[in-house]
Amino acid sequence: MNAVPNIAAQSADIDALRRRAKNMRRHMLVMARGPGQGYVGQGMGIADVLAALYFHEMRWDPKNLLAEHRDRFVLSTGHYSIALWAALAEAGVFPLSELPTYGADDSRLAMSTIDTTPGVEMIGGSLGHGLGQAIGMAIGDRMRGSTARVYCELSDGEMQEGSTWEAAMAASHFGLDNLIALIDCNGIQADGPMVLDMEPVADKWRAFGWDTQEIDGNDMRSVVEALAATRSGVKRPFAIVLRTKPGSGIPSLVAREKAHFIRVEPSEWDALTAELDATEST
Amino acid sequence: MNQPQFTKAMGQDEGAGPRRTIDAPFGAALVELGAKRREIVGLTADLGKYTDILPFRDAFPDRFMNVGMAEQNLVGIAAGLARTGYVPFATTYGVFASRRALDFIAIGLAHSRLNVKIMAGLPGLTTGYGGTHQAIEDTGLMCLIPDLVVIDPCDAVETMAATRAIADYHGPVYMRLPRGKVPVVLDPAQPFQIGKARLLASGTDVGFISTGFMTERALDAAAELAKRGISAGVLHVPTLKPLDTDAIADFAARVKRVVTAENHVTRGGLGTMVAEALFDADVVKPLTRIGLPDKFIECGVVSSLQDRYGISTRHLVEAGAQATRRS
């Protein structure tokens, strides 16, 4: 039924996925260098899970983004768009030459997602919207007999939006085994380190009836294995709690963690790029 | 002392008048649509019983979801369903849709022009349950959202016709929902069209421009004024957005005084929008706005609250009579 490639049927080449993630991080530096800013920290933090999704786990086709039975990735934190643009560019949806337009007037690569950009499933950015829409997509796919799956990224700070819990309740009520929540726990929010403590995160999702795992979100092998485990046949939605490091892949950016919005001085870009190139892929 | 009157329970009909009624017109129309179109789905947020959608659930249980008391999630799920090709009709009360789920309707639906229909029960002052349940500013709020169609039907016939029309229209709609025993006021032969006003009477001493159930009152007021030798025109405006500004300007140009009538606060609703439309069209006429005051309404019996707060037929008759005295 699915006219989209089933990449996940192949066994994962972990090293290849690490190289993809590293390329994506390089794309993000190219993007952020233009405006001199961007959500680089968060983008780097979820680069590994996006690489695993787009280059291994998801059934999707960069040449047919609106394929009827595609797996969908919903980026609820629309301000992480830089990571999504990096993944889509790495997959060839956008030419690499377009990356420096990130955040520029009239660019397709906006600082927050808009669903008129190819490959974007939902307008994110007003937090607390993603999981509810992902549920609707998962129910819709199930109703029309599709085996497609919906992957919804959301963040630890976003769990403070009450609508997240409305959605968490509904997903388990409807037994959505085709829905996977990817909860990016990077420990930061706009006003600094977690303004409101959300721990224990995994216990909360478990209590809401989700099949829950907690992993190092910057360890490619753990990410790939956790995603594979969501195909277990359990009739419940899946939550993967990703412990990620803002700026992951570039040690000096990681050292600035607890910063929601990293500002980079013009003189620093070359050094950061050199640092990334010198770093072992995670 | 007069015998006290009591507020009726939530599910009961609170405003049956002398006209013939149709029971649950929205439910009937949705079942009819659902039989023809498999992509139509029904949702509610624990208010199925009170929003006339249970006939749809009974007819198509596999295409119905009750998401519990969670209006933000109701709209979110409806948005996701629309993205997979379904046409969701989501019911709740107008207060909860417009106030609580506003960002979800604006960003989740309208920004993407998703094909979702929000069916908003208890419009305006149609319940005695007080400010928590009276959606007295909902159409104003919804009309400010870009790309959202906003409808306030008059009667049972128009509720059914509008339900069919918005199912055929591709895009987000907020529709006020008359529920229970809904009177028949309009001629079913006159078609409902999104964005079109309907001229129901063409008197020129005073011109009522009305929406929702206030059109029934405008017609009653016009009949009463006729007995007094005053000719009243009635322009029914069921679609508040997009507003039929041409019809409004043409109508207003032919009457001595304009009286708007809405089951809503007079600020930000039909009255405000008509005033803007007339200024934009260079048609400047004396204008009286009938509607609810800028205050939260307390609990009480609906008919007496409506009379106390200025939206009963009596108020339209008075405004019409005054109009001729002033001119």
PDB file of N, CA, C and O in Angstrom, chain A residues 65 82 104 138 191 193 207 234 259:
ATOM      1  N   LEU A  65       7.061  14.509  -1.424  1.00  0.00           N
ATOM      2  CA  LEU A  65       6.881  14.845  -0.004  1.00  0.00           C
ATOM      3  C   LEU A  65       5.450  14.675   0.474  1.00  0.00           C
ATOM      4  O   LEU A  65       5.195  14.524   1.662  1.00  0.00           O
ATOM      5  N   ILE A  82      15.683  25.168  12.249  1.00  0.00           N
ATOM      6  CA  ILE A  82      17.038  25.063  11.689  1.00  0.00           C
ATOM      7  C   ILE A  82      17.467  23.596  11.566  1.00  0.00           C
ATOM      8  O   ILE A  82      18.151  23.212  10.614  1.00  0.00           O
ATOM      9  N   ALA A 104      16.297  34.912   6.338  1.00  0.00           N
ATOM     10  CA  ALA A 104      16.302  36.136   5.533  1.00  0.00           C
ATOM     11  C   ALA A 104      14.887  36.446   5.048  1.00  0.00           C
ATOM     12  O   ALA A 104      14.039  35.557   4.939  1.00  0.00           O
ATOM     13  N   ALA A 138      -2.584  10.527  13.247  1.00  0.00           N
ATOM     14  CA  ALA A 138      -2.477   9.091  13.538  1.00  0.00           C
ATOM     15  C   ALA A 138      -3.850   8.417  13.470  1.00  0.00           C
ATOM     16  O   ALA A 138      -3.994   7.308  12.939  1.00  0.00           O
ATOM     17  N   ASP A 191      13.490  31.391  29.657  1.00  0.00           N
ATOM     18  CA  ASP A 191      14.015  32.208  30.746  1.00  0.00           C
ATOM     19  C   ASP A 191      15.214  31.575  31.444  1.00  0.00           C
ATOM     20  O   ASP A 191      15.626  32.050  32.496  1.00  0.00           O
ATOM     21  N   PRO A 193      17.507  27.811  32.650  1.00  0.00           N
ATOM     22  CA  PRO A 193      17.308  26.405  32.997  1.00  0.00           C
ATOM     23  C   PRO A 193      15.863  26.208  33.448  1.00  0.00           C
ATOM     24  O   PRO A 193      15.221  27.166  33.881  1.00  0.00           O
ATOM     25  N   ALA A 207       2.641   7.182  33.277  1.00  0.00           N
ATOM     26  CA  ALA A 207       1.391   7.288  34.037  1.00  0.00           C
ATOM     27  C   ALA A 207       0.207   7.654  33.138  1.00  0.00           C
ATOM     28  O   ALA A 207      -0.936   7.320  33.443  1.00  0.00           O
ATOM     29  N   VAL A 234       2.928  -3.341  20.512  1.00  0.00           N
ATOM     30  CA  VAL A 234       2.157  -2.939  21.698  1.00  0.00           C
ATOM     31  C   VAL A 234       1.096  -1.924  21.270  1.00  0.00           C
ATOM     32  O   VAL A 234       1.389  -1.005  20.507  1.00  0.00           O
ATOM     33  N   ALA A 259      21.704  27.999  27.880  1.00  0.00           N
ATOM     34  CA  ALA A 259      21.354  29.183  27.095  1.00  0.00           C
ATOM     35  C   ALA A 259      20.287  28.775  26.077  1.00  0.00           C
ATOM     36  O   ALA A 259      20.502  27.897  25.258  1.00  0.00           O
TER      37      ALA A 259
END
